[in-house]
mmCIF file of C-alpha atoms in Angstrom:
data_model
loop_
_atom_site.group_PDB
_atom_site.id
_atom_site.type_symbol
_atom_site.label_atom_id
_atom_site.label_comp_id
_atom_site.label_asym_id
_atom_site.label_seq_id
_atom_site.Cartn_x
_atom_site.Cartn_y
_atom_site.Cartn_z
ATOM 1 C CA MET A 1 16.330 19.779 2.387
ATOM 2 C CA THR A 2 12.822 18.477 3.152
ATOM 3 C CA VAL A 3 12.489 14.701 3.069
ATOM 4 C CA PRO A 4 9.327 13.650 1.175
ATOM 5 C CA ASP A 5 6.679 11.686 3.039
ATOM 6 C CA PRO A 6 7.428 8.073 2.001
ATOM 7 C CA ARG A 7 3.690 7.408 1.740
ATOM 8 C CA ALA A 8 2.817 10.515 -0.273
ATOM 9 C CA TRP A 9 3.105 8.600 -3.526
ATOM 10 C CA LEU A 10 0.230 6.375 -2.371
ATOM 11 C CA ARG A 11 -2.116 9.356 -2.267
ATOM 12 C CA VAL A 12 -1.118 10.456 -5.755
ATOM 13 C CA GLY A 13 -1.383 6.887 -7.028
ATOM 14 C CA LEU A 14 -4.832 6.555 -5.456
ATOM 15 C CA GLY A 15 -5.979 9.722 -7.204
ATOM 16 C CA MET A 16 -4.658 8.465 -10.545
ATOM 17 C CA ALA A 17 -6.356 5.090 -10.035
ATOM 18 C CA THR A 18 -9.705 6.705 -9.184
ATOM 19 C CA ILE A 19 -9.686 8.900 -12.292
ATOM 20 C CA ALA A 20 -8.655 5.901 -14.419
ATOM 21 C CA PHE A 21 -11.474 3.907 -12.784
ATOM 22 C CA GLY A 22 -13.984 6.460 -14.037
ATOM 23 C CA ALA A 23 -12.380 6.798 -17.458
ATOM 24 C CA ASN A 24 -12.685 3.082 -18.220
ATOM 25 C CA LEU A 25 -16.137 2.417 -16.726
ATOM 26 C CA PHE A 26 -17.529 2.700 -20.216
ATOM 27 C CA ALA A 27 -15.672 -0.288 -21.695
ATOM 28 C CA PRO A 28 -17.997 -3.131 -20.568
ATOM 29 C CA LEU A 29 -21.091 -1.027 -21.206
ATOM 30 C CA LEU A 30 -20.469 -1.156 -24.971
ATOM 31 C CA PRO A 31 -22.725 -4.212 -25.515
ATOM 32 C CA ALA A 32 -25.345 -2.758 -23.156
ATOM 33 C CA TYR A 33 -25.588 0.489 -25.112
ATOM 34 C CA ARG A 34 -25.600 -1.502 -28.344
ATOM 35 C CA LEU A 35 -28.293 -3.963 -27.248
ATOM 36 C CA HIS A 36 -30.546 -1.728 -25.152
ATOM 37 C CA ALA A 37 -29.991 1.819 -26.462
ATOM 38 C CA GLY A 38 -29.957 0.897 -30.137
ATOM 39 C CA LEU A 39 -26.457 2.201 -30.861
ATOM 40 C CA SER A 40 -24.457 0.558 -33.655
ATOM 41 C CA GLN A 41 -21.049 -1.103 -33.232
ATOM 42 C CA SER A 42 -19.419 1.839 -35.019
ATOM 43 C CA GLN A 43 -21.156 4.281 -32.668
ATOM 44 C CA VAL A 44 -20.109 2.497 -29.480
ATOM 45 C CA THR A 45 -16.506 2.085 -30.640
ATOM 46 C CA PHE A 46 -16.522 5.781 -31.554
ATOM 47 C CA LEU A 47 -17.678 6.561 -28.016
ATOM 48 C CA LEU A 48 -14.811 4.423 -26.737
ATOM 49 C CA ALA A 49 -12.342 6.405 -28.846
ATOM 50 C CA ILE A 50 -13.732 9.941 -28.582
ATOM 51 C CA TYR A 51 -12.299 10.399 -25.156
ATOM 52 C CA VAL A 52 -8.880 10.368 -26.814
ATOM 53 C CA LEU A 53 -9.910 13.657 -28.454
ATOM 54 C CA GLY A 54 -10.320 15.116 -24.972
ATOM 55 C CA LEU A 55 -7.313 13.304 -23.579
ATOM 56 C CA MET A 56 -4.609 14.275 -26.077
ATOM 57 C CA PRO A 57 -4.985 18.083 -25.864
ATOM 58 C CA ALA A 58 -5.209 17.834 -22.069
ATOM 59 C CA LEU A 59 -2.067 15.699 -22.024
ATOM 60 C CA LEU A 60 -0.073 17.906 -24.369
ATOM 61 C CA VAL A 61 -1.032 21.045 -22.440
ATOM 62 C CA GLY A 62 -1.206 19.543 -18.962
ATOM 63 C CA GLY A 63 2.162 17.778 -19.097
ATOM 64 C CA PRO A 64 4.287 20.869 -19.717
ATOM 65 C CA LEU A 65 1.924 22.998 -17.615
ATOM 66 C CA SER A 66 2.652 20.720 -14.666
ATOM 67 C CA ASP A 67 6.365 21.403 -15.240
ATOM 68 C CA THR A 68 5.580 25.125 -14.929
ATOM 69 C CA ARG A 69 2.765 25.303 -12.372
ATOM 70 C CA GLY A 70 3.436 22.174 -10.375
ATOM 71 C CA ARG A 71 1.956 18.678 -10.430
ATOM 72 C CA ARG A 72 -0.682 19.327 -7.780
ATOM 73 C CA ALA A 73 -2.147 22.236 -9.774
ATOM 74 C CA LEU A 74 -3.169 19.766 -12.500
ATOM 75 C CA ILE A 75 -4.272 16.783 -10.426
ATOM 76 C CA ARG A 76 -6.750 18.714 -8.280
ATOM 77 C CA PRO A 77 -8.880 19.981 -11.199
ATOM 78 C CA ALA A 78 -8.532 16.584 -12.899
ATOM 79 C CA LEU A 79 -10.348 14.952 -9.972
ATOM 80 C CA VAL A 80 -13.196 17.464 -10.203
ATOM 81 C CA LEU A 81 -13.400 17.121 -13.994
ATOM 82 C CA SER A 82 -13.523 13.328 -13.685
ATOM 83 C CA GLY A 83 -16.585 13.606 -11.456
ATOM 84 C CA PHE A 84 -18.260 16.004 -13.875
ATOM 85 C CA GLY A 85 -17.676 13.532 -16.696
ATOM 86 C CA SER A 86 -19.472 10.784 -14.775
ATOM 87 C CA VAL A 87 -22.380 13.140 -14.065
ATOM 88 C CA VAL A 88 -22.768 13.888 -17.786
ATOM 89 C CA LEU A 89 -22.521 10.185 -18.680
ATOM 90 C CA ALA A 90 -25.184 9.382 -16.096
ATOM 91 C CA ALA A 91 -27.356 12.093 -17.662
ATOM 92 C CA GLY A 92 -27.048 10.217 -20.966
ATOM 93 C CA ALA A 93 -28.605 7.117 -19.431
ATOM 94 C CA SER A 94 -31.325 7.044 -22.070
ATOM 95 C CA GLY A 95 -28.709 6.398 -24.746
ATOM 96 C CA SER A 96 -28.342 10.001 -25.924
ATOM 97 C CA PHE A 97 -25.411 9.854 -28.316
ATOM 98 C CA LEU A 98 -24.635 13.549 -27.771
ATOM 99 C CA ALA A 99 -24.581 13.304 -23.963
ATOM 100 C CA LEU A 100 -22.505 10.130 -24.048
ATOM 101 C CA SER A 101 -20.048 11.717 -26.483
ATOM 102 C CA LEU A 102 -19.689 14.809 -24.287
ATOM 103 C CA GLY A 103 -19.264 12.726 -21.141
ATOM 104 C CA ARG A 104 -16.594 10.579 -22.745
ATOM 105 C CA PHE A 105 -14.784 13.692 -23.989
ATOM 106 C CA ILE A 106 -14.758 15.164 -20.472
ATOM 107 C CA ALA A 107 -13.561 11.863 -18.973
ATOM 108 C CA GLY A 108 -10.730 11.901 -21.507
ATOM 109 C CA ALA A 109 -9.738 15.435 -20.561
ATOM 110 C CA ALA A 110 -9.609 14.422 -16.884
ATOM 111 C CA ILE A 111 -7.364 11.422 -17.455
ATOM 112 C CA GLY A 112 -5.232 13.515 -19.819
ATOM 113 C CA LEU A 113 -4.569 16.093 -17.112
ATOM 114 C CA VAL A 114 -3.600 13.485 -14.548
ATOM 115 C CA MET A 115 -1.522 11.031 -16.583
ATOM 116 C CA ALA A 116 1.578 13.086 -17.335
ATOM 117 C CA ALA A 117 1.397 15.231 -14.195
ATOM 118 C CA GLY A 118 0.763 12.193 -11.992
ATOM 119 C CA ALA A 119 3.523 10.106 -13.556
ATOM 120 C CA ALA A 120 6.000 12.963 -13.177
ATOM 121 C CA TRP A 121 4.894 13.549 -9.564
ATOM 122 C CA LEU A 122 5.239 9.866 -8.694
ATOM 123 C CA GLN A 123 8.742 9.906 -10.168
ATOM 124 C CA GLU A 124 9.625 12.861 -7.941
ATOM 125 C CA LEU A 125 8.132 11.181 -4.852
ATOM 126 C CA SER A 126 9.775 7.788 -5.466
ATOM 127 C CA THR A 127 13.163 7.059 -3.958
ATOM 128 C CA GLY A 128 14.970 3.950 -5.115
ATOM 129 C CA PRO A 129 15.610 2.393 -8.529
ATOM 130 C CA SER A 130 15.090 4.713 -11.503
ATOM 131 C CA HIS A 131 12.214 2.593 -12.816
ATOM 132 C CA LEU A 132 10.220 2.764 -9.559
ATOM 133 C CA GLY A 133 8.270 5.904 -10.447
ATOM 134 C CA ALA A 134 7.357 4.569 -13.893
ATOM 135 C CA ARG A 135 6.235 1.283 -12.397
ATOM 136 C CA ARG A 136 4.095 2.967 -9.737
ATOM 137 C CA ALA A 137 2.463 5.222 -12.339
ATOM 138 C CA THR A 138 1.625 2.337 -14.662
ATOM 139 C CA VAL A 139 0.341 0.149 -11.811
ATOM 140 C CA SER A 140 -1.838 2.968 -10.421
ATOM 141 C CA LEU A 141 -3.408 3.687 -13.798
ATOM 142 C CA SER A 142 -3.780 0.018 -14.692
ATOM 143 C CA LEU A 143 -5.501 -0.853 -11.412
ATOM 144 C CA GLY A 144 -8.045 1.876 -12.085
ATOM 145 C CA PHE A 145 -8.420 0.921 -15.729
ATOM 146 C CA ALA A 146 -8.996 -2.722 -14.694
ATOM 147 C CA GLY A 147 -11.184 -2.146 -11.643
ATOM 148 C CA GLY A 148 -13.568 0.230 -13.397
ATOM 149 C CA PRO A 149 -14.739 -2.139 -16.140
ATOM 150 C CA LEU A 150 -14.839 -5.153 -13.813
ATOM 151 C CA MET A 151 -17.159 -3.352 -11.416
ATOM 152 C CA ALA A 152 -19.239 -1.774 -14.193
ATOM 153 C CA GLY A 153 -19.596 -5.060 -16.064
ATOM 154 C CA LEU A 154 -20.869 -6.948 -13.031
ATOM 155 C CA ILE A 155 -23.267 -4.148 -12.055
ATOM 156 C CA ALA A 156 -24.578 -3.747 -15.586
ATOM 157 C CA GLU A 157 -25.193 -7.479 -15.969
ATOM 158 C CA PHE A 158 -26.749 -8.340 -12.631
ATOM 159 C CA LEU A 159 -28.135 -5.150 -11.023
ATOM 160 C CA PRO A 160 -30.801 -2.649 -12.088
ATOM 161 C CA ARG A 161 -29.981 0.662 -13.759
ATOM 162 C CA PRO A 162 -26.725 -0.384 -15.437
ATOM 163 C CA ASP A 163 -26.715 2.967 -17.215
ATOM 164 C CA LEU A 164 -26.549 4.846 -13.891
ATOM 165 C CA LEU A 165 -25.149 2.785 -11.001
ATOM 166 C CA PRO A 166 -21.537 2.452 -12.279
ATOM 167 C CA TYR A 167 -21.214 6.228 -12.526
ATOM 168 C CA LEU A 168 -22.670 6.708 -9.041
ATOM 169 C CA VAL A 169 -20.090 4.275 -7.635
ATOM 170 C CA HIS A 170 -17.338 6.331 -9.254
ATOM 171 C CA LEU A 171 -18.715 9.536 -7.744
ATOM 172 C CA VAL A 172 -18.751 7.955 -4.279
ATOM 173 C CA LEU A 173 -15.111 6.891 -4.718
ATOM 174 C CA LEU A 174 -14.167 10.406 -5.782
ATOM 175 C CA VAL A 175 -15.807 11.910 -2.697
ATOM 176 C CA ALA A 176 -13.789 9.524 -0.507
ATOM 177 C CA VAL A 177 -10.465 10.035 -2.294
ATOM 178 C CA LEU A 178 -10.614 13.763 -3.006
ATOM 179 C CA PRO A 179 -9.616 14.983 0.509
ATOM 180 C CA LEU A 180 -6.650 12.593 0.649
ATOM 181 C CA VAL A 181 -5.220 13.662 -2.690
ATOM 182 C CA TRP A 182 -6.056 17.331 -2.173
ATOM 183 C CA ARG A 183 -3.868 17.505 0.952
ATOM 184 C CA THR A 184 -0.915 15.585 -0.487
ATOM 185 C CA PRO A 185 2.274 17.507 0.344
ATOM 186 C CA GLY A 186 4.577 18.612 -2.443
ATOM 187 C CA GLY A 187 3.748 18.875 -6.104
ATOM 188 C CA ALA A 188 4.312 22.637 -6.184
ATOM 189 C CA PRO A 189 6.627 24.324 -8.712
ATOM 190 C CA HIS A 190 10.199 24.819 -7.556
ATOM 191 C CA ALA A 191 11.001 28.484 -7.045
ATOM 192 C CA ASP A 192 14.605 28.014 -8.202
ATOM 193 C CA SER A 193 13.729 25.984 -11.309
ATOM 194 C CA PRO A 194 14.805 27.221 -14.741
ATOM 195 C CA ARG A 195 12.163 28.371 -17.198
ATOM 196 C CA ARG A 196 10.190 25.287 -18.228
ATOM 197 C CA SER A 197 9.635 24.256 -21.818
ATOM 198 C CA TRP A 198 6.245 23.577 -23.397
ATOM 199 C CA PHE A 199 7.926 21.110 -25.726
ATOM 200 C CA SER A 200 10.631 18.583 -24.992
ATOM 201 C CA ARG A 201 13.291 18.356 -27.687
ATOM 202 C CA SER A 202 14.119 14.883 -26.381
ATOM 203 C CA VAL A 203 11.085 13.493 -28.239
ATOM 204 C CA LEU A 204 12.788 14.388 -31.526
ATOM 205 C CA SER A 205 15.827 12.266 -30.725
ATOM 206 C CA ARG A 206 16.557 9.143 -32.715
ATOM 207 C CA HIS A 207 16.338 7.103 -29.529
ATOM 208 C CA PHE A 208 12.817 8.318 -28.708
ATOM 209 C CA LEU A 209 11.543 7.926 -32.261
ATOM 210 C CA TRP A 210 12.629 4.291 -32.585
ATOM 211 C CA ALA A 211 12.784 3.026 -28.992
ATOM 212 C CA VAL A 212 9.457 4.600 -27.968
ATOM 213 C CA ALA A 213 7.355 6.303 -30.663
ATOM 214 C CA ALA A 214 7.623 3.500 -33.230
ATOM 215 C CA TRP A 215 5.635 1.086 -31.074
ATOM 216 C CA ALA A 216 3.772 3.335 -28.597
ATOM 217 C CA PRO A 217 0.300 3.035 -30.254
ATOM 218 C CA TRP A 218 0.437 -0.712 -29.662
ATOM 219 C CA GLY A 219 0.083 -0.028 -25.913
ATOM 220 C CA PHE A 220 -3.584 0.902 -25.789
ATOM 221 C CA GLY A 221 -4.175 -0.566 -29.237
ATOM 222 C CA ALA A 222 -3.610 -4.006 -27.713
ATOM 223 C CA VAL A 223 -5.848 -3.270 -24.728
ATOM 224 C CA SER A 224 -8.761 -1.820 -26.697
ATOM 225 C CA THR A 225 -8.616 -4.634 -29.257
ATOM 226 C CA SER A 226 -9.040 -7.125 -26.435
ATOM 227 C CA PHE A 227 -12.132 -5.730 -24.733
ATOM 228 C CA ALA A 228 -13.812 -3.836 -27.590
ATOM 229 C CA THR A 229 -13.232 -5.960 -30.694
ATOM 230 C CA LEU A 230 -12.613 -9.542 -29.561
ATOM 231 C CA THR A 231 -15.541 -9.555 -27.134
ATOM 232 C CA ASP A 232 -17.861 -8.370 -29.910
ATOM 233 C CA LEU A 233 -16.699 -11.214 -32.170
ATOM 234 C CA VAL A 234 -17.908 -13.826 -29.663
ATOM 235 C CA ASN A 235 -20.985 -11.929 -28.488
ATOM 236 C CA ASP A 236 -23.394 -14.503 -29.962
ATOM 237 C CA GLN A 237 -21.730 -17.268 -27.928
ATOM 238 C CA LEU A 238 -22.287 -15.555 -24.565
ATOM 239 C CA SER A 239 -25.079 -15.673 -22.010
ATOM 240 C CA TRP A 240 -23.736 -12.647 -20.095
ATOM 241 C CA PRO A 241 -22.001 -10.446 -22.698
ATOM 242 C CA VAL A 242 -21.725 -7.334 -20.521
ATOM 243 C CA ALA A 243 -20.142 -9.175 -17.588
ATOM 244 C CA PHE A 244 -17.834 -11.025 -19.975
ATOM 245 C CA THR A 245 -16.647 -7.734 -21.471
ATOM 246 C CA GLY A 246 -15.932 -6.368 -18.003
ATOM 247 C CA VAL A 247 -14.024 -9.491 -16.991
ATOM 248 C CA ILE A 248 -11.961 -9.438 -20.197
ATOM 249 C CA ALA A 249 -11.096 -5.774 -19.650
ATOM 250 C CA ALA A 250 -10.035 -6.589 -16.084
ATOM 251 C CA VAL A 251 -8.013 -9.631 -17.190
ATOM 252 C CA THR A 252 -6.274 -7.605 -19.893
ATOM 253 C CA LEU A 253 -5.331 -4.691 -17.673
ATOM 254 C CA GLY A 254 -4.767 -6.856 -14.605
ATOM 255 C CA THR A 255 -2.212 -8.876 -16.543
ATOM 256 C CA GLY A 256 -0.568 -5.584 -17.422
ATOM 257 C CA VAL A 257 -0.188 -4.879 -13.706
ATOM 258 C CA LEU A 258 1.092 -8.332 -12.764
ATOM 259 C CA ILE A 259 3.810 -8.324 -15.403
ATOM 260 C CA GLN A 260 5.289 -5.036 -14.167
ATOM 261 C CA PRO A 261 7.983 -6.603 -11.939
ATOM 262 C CA THR A 262 9.068 -8.901 -14.775
ATOM 263 C CA ALA A 263 9.086 -6.044 -17.277
ATOM 264 C CA THR A 264 11.393 -3.907 -15.166
ATOM 265 C CA SER A 265 13.889 -6.774 -14.785
ATOM 266 C CA PHE A 266 14.639 -6.775 -18.498
ATOM 267 C CA GLY A 267 17.428 -4.581 -19.800
ATOM 268 C CA ARG A 268 20.002 -4.233 -22.535
ATOM 269 C CA ASP A 269 22.006 -7.184 -21.220
ATOM 270 C CA LEU A 270 19.049 -9.513 -21.818
ATOM 271 C CA VAL A 271 16.196 -8.284 -24.025
ATOM 272 C CA PRO A 272 15.067 -4.644 -24.324
ATOM 273 C CA PRO A 273 11.600 -4.479 -22.720
ATOM 274 C CA ALA A 274 10.105 -2.912 -25.851
ATOM 275 C CA VAL A 275 11.187 -5.964 -27.839
ATOM 276 C CA LEU A 276 9.547 -8.260 -25.290
ATOM 277 C CA GLY A 277 6.388 -6.159 -25.605
ATOM 278 C CA LEU A 278 6.366 -6.404 -29.402
ATOM 279 C CA GLY A 279 6.873 -10.161 -29.172
ATOM 280 C CA LEU A 280 3.824 -10.381 -26.932
ATOM 281 C CA VAL A 281 1.864 -8.264 -29.441
ATOM 282 C CA VAL A 282 2.741 -10.766 -32.172
ATOM 283 C CA ALA A 283 1.493 -13.628 -29.987
ATOM 284 C CA GLY A 284 -1.631 -11.656 -29.043
ATOM 285 C CA MET A 285 -2.445 -10.842 -32.667
ATOM 286 C CA LEU A 286 -2.086 -14.505 -33.638
ATOM 287 C CA ALA A 287 -4.412 -15.486 -30.785
ATOM 288 C CA SER A 288 -6.838 -12.776 -31.962
ATOM 289 C CA ALA A 289 -6.785 -14.245 -35.469
ATOM 290 C CA ALA A 290 -7.684 -17.603 -33.906
ATOM 291 C CA VAL A 291 -10.623 -15.920 -32.142
ATOM 292 C CA ALA A 292 -11.812 -14.483 -35.457
ATOM 293 C CA PHE A 293 -11.635 -17.960 -37.003
ATOM 294 C CA THR A 294 -13.197 -20.023 -34.181
ATOM 295 C CA ARG A 295 -15.362 -17.440 -32.330
ATOM 296 C CA SER A 296 -14.249 -19.120 -29.097
ATOM 297 C CA PRO A 297 -14.680 -17.123 -25.836
ATOM 298 C CA TRP A 298 -11.880 -19.169 -24.252
ATOM 299 C CA LEU A 299 -9.448 -17.967 -26.900
ATOM 300 C CA VAL A 300 -10.513 -14.408 -26.071
ATOM 301 C CA VAL A 301 -9.217 -15.024 -22.542
ATOM 302 C CA LEU A 302 -5.875 -16.245 -23.927
ATOM 303 C CA ALA A 303 -5.605 -13.257 -26.260
ATOM 304 C CA ALA A 304 -6.503 -10.918 -23.373
ATOM 305 C CA VAL A 305 -3.629 -12.255 -21.265
ATOM 306 C CA LEU A 306 -1.129 -11.881 -24.121
ATOM 307 C CA LEU A 307 -2.313 -8.425 -25.155
ATOM 308 C CA GLY A 308 -2.487 -7.282 -21.532
ATOM 309 C CA ALA A 309 1.068 -8.459 -20.941
ATOM 310 C CA ALA A 310 2.167 -6.539 -24.043
ATOM 311 C CA TYR A 311 0.459 -3.414 -22.711
ATOM 312 C CA GLY A 312 2.090 -3.690 -19.286
ATOM 313 C CA VAL A 313 5.586 -4.204 -20.672
ATOM 314 C CA MET A 314 5.256 -1.406 -23.199
ATOM 315 C CA MET A 315 3.853 1.182 -20.808
ATOM 316 C CA VAL A 316 6.475 0.732 -18.108
ATOM 317 C CA SER A 317 9.224 0.422 -20.729
ATOM 318 C CA GLY A 318 8.140 3.593 -22.505
ATOM 319 C CA LEU A 319 7.898 5.607 -19.296
ATOM 320 C CA ARG A 320 11.306 4.369 -18.218
ATOM 321 C CA GLU A 321 12.861 5.389 -21.539
ATOM 322 C CA VAL A 322 11.211 8.820 -21.372
ATOM 323 C CA GLN A 323 12.501 9.369 -17.848
ATOM 324 C CA LYS A 324 15.998 8.441 -19.021
ATOM 325 C CA ILE A 325 16.186 10.740 -22.034
ATOM 326 C CA ALA A 326 14.167 13.794 -20.910
ATOM 327 C CA PRO A 327 15.757 16.400 -18.621
ATOM 328 C CA PRO A 328 13.847 16.944 -15.351
ATOM 329 C CA GLU A 329 12.477 20.327 -16.428
ATOM 330 C CA GLU A 330 10.929 18.705 -19.527
ATOM 331 C CA LEU A 331 9.740 15.447 -17.959
ATOM 332 C CA GLY A 332 6.048 16.373 -17.924
ATOM 333 C CA ALA A 333 6.129 17.530 -21.554
ATOM 334 C CA ALA A 334 7.948 14.397 -22.756
ATOM 335 C CA THR A 335 5.674 12.088 -20.755
ATOM 336 C CA ALA A 336 2.652 13.796 -22.323
ATOM 337 C CA VAL A 337 3.930 13.064 -25.826
ATOM 338 C CA PHE A 338 4.529 9.404 -24.948
ATOM 339 C CA TYR A 339 1.062 8.911 -23.460
ATOM 340 C CA SER A 340 -0.549 10.710 -26.416
ATOM 341 C CA LEU A 341 1.134 8.307 -28.812
ATOM 342 C CA THR A 342 -0.024 5.282 -26.803
ATOM 343 C CA TYR A 343 -3.619 6.500 -26.899
ATOM 344 C CA VAL A 344 -3.644 6.680 -30.688
ATOM 345 C CA GLY A 345 -4.184 2.924 -30.397
ATOM 346 C CA PHE A 346 -7.643 3.518 -28.925
ATOM 347 C CA PHE A 347 -8.893 4.234 -32.440
ATOM 348 C CA ALA A 348 -8.061 0.656 -33.494
ATOM 349 C CA PRO A 349 -11.492 -0.865 -32.624
ATOM 350 C CA PHE A 350 -13.289 2.006 -34.377
ATOM 351 C CA ILE A 351 -11.229 1.478 -37.545
ATOM 352 C CA MET A 352 -11.650 -2.296 -37.346
ATOM 353 C CA SER A 353 -15.425 -1.932 -37.029
ATOM 354 C CA TYR A 354 -15.359 -0.627 -40.608
ATOM 355 C CA LEU A 355 -12.510 -2.679 -42.092
ATOM 356 C CA GLY A 356 -13.312 -5.997 -40.398
ATOM 357 C CA PRO A 357 -16.560 -6.762 -42.253
ATOM 358 C CA VAL A 358 -14.855 -5.882 -45.556
ATOM 359 C CA THR A 359 -11.422 -7.495 -45.297
ATOM 360 C CA GLY A 360 -12.121 -10.038 -42.557
ATOM 361 C CA TYR A 361 -10.871 -9.771 -38.981
ATOM 362 C CA GLN A 362 -8.401 -12.603 -39.476
ATOM 363 C CA THR A 363 -6.644 -10.592 -42.179
ATOM 364 C CA ILE A 364 -6.448 -7.536 -39.929
ATOM 365 C CA PHE A 365 -4.978 -9.463 -36.995
ATOM 366 C CA LEU A 366 -2.458 -11.351 -39.121
ATOM 367 C CA THR A 367 -1.367 -8.078 -40.711
ATOM 368 C CA GLY A 368 -0.921 -6.625 -37.236
ATOM 369 C CA ALA A 369 1.234 -9.596 -36.231
ATOM 370 C CA VAL A 370 3.479 -9.058 -39.262
ATOM 371 C CA ILE A 371 3.838 -5.314 -38.600
ATOM 372 C CA ALA A 372 4.739 -5.919 -34.944
ATOM 373 C CA ALA A 373 7.243 -8.618 -35.899
ATOM 374 C CA VAL A 374 8.959 -6.406 -38.477
ATOM 375 C CA SER A 375 9.106 -3.543 -35.945
ATOM 376 C CA ILE A 376 11.256 -5.664 -33.647
ATOM 377 C CA ILE A 377 14.303 -5.230 -35.906
ATOM 378 C CA PRO A 378 14.799 -1.430 -35.690
ATOM 379 C CA VAL A 379 13.583 -1.295 -32.089
ATOM 380 C CA THR A 380 16.170 -3.905 -31.066
ATOM 381 C CA ARG A 381 18.905 -1.945 -32.798
ATOM 382 C CA ILE A 382 18.066 1.371 -31.137
ATOM 383 C CA ALA A 383 16.649 0.295 -27.767
ATOM 384 C CA GLY A 384 19.580 -2.039 -27.263
ATOM 385 C CA GLY A 385 21.997 0.872 -27.497
ATOM 386 C CA ASN A 386 21.333 2.746 -24.296
ATOM 387 C CA GLY A 387 24.325 4.984 -24.383
ATOM 388 C CA PRO A 388 23.960 8.735 -24.451
ATOM 389 C CA ALA A 389 24.929 9.002 -28.076
ATOM 390 C CA SER A 390 21.993 6.949 -29.174
ATOM 391 C CA ARG A 391 19.662 9.288 -27.345
ATOM 392 C CA LEU A 392 21.000 12.560 -28.669
ATOM 393 C CA ARG A 393 21.326 11.761 -32.344
#
């Protein structure tokens, strides 16, 4: 039996982080496109969300395809597609809504191909505790998701050509990373593997539906609310709105990374991690309501920390649950379903851009806090019962 290179996971993680870096470059540029390209708040939040339309099909096809064709067969084209997405976005520098929409769609397809395949590959390359692969996958993605907007926000605020330079930086990173990831050993399909399934029946289990699916959209719903909606609410109070948006995105996702070790220490003997995540969502929604009432940038920072912590706990918890309940030959397919559900939350800012002016943002956030709080009851009941029976019913 061939022993995997103990550092191979770093190459895969670096590839995932670089693609995530490019996928989230757009987040802090929302106010720039709104202020300088004449796009409306609804248009820029749509551009934030449209990449989910590219991501979800790529996830749902790429996850099971990686079970069949191998993980490497998906990650290589994902790197190339990520670069093409940045080229198209750079071509839309004038504020062309069509070019920006197409570029975001392509960026979504790239991250969709890599998320499930990369997470499954990291799990296969990780030796140690069962949660190690899930933690490495979430940290790799989160570092890219955080680093991209931080860099783009600072460039867009203080350097010329904010509509071009961030994408060029991403292309340079891709050129540097591509050879390393391309030559990563492993990731090929196993010749003796049984016929792989395009759909994992494990996602229909009672355990998955209540311990994962019931709260999954809160994952990226919390993140996108932080850097797309809350930053817009305090925009009039800021001297450097683009940089502030980038910093808030980095704080949100960076908190998600830092809480990973704490999240993995929770279990059924203490508090199910999903319950901890929902509790943090409640706190984050209450802090968001305070932002809507006071328009205080400092409260945005507090809300970003709480919502980022919720994201980190939920992502690593969800991946861990999926890796427990899905058989190895269906791991890519099941992971794809989980990630697709989390990305539904990316439509939250777009929906709030229409509902907020009508109902009031405070009402929306308080309603979200109530929904998250009520969700704790069934999630505690199911997630707390980690026996096999609870997963198969």
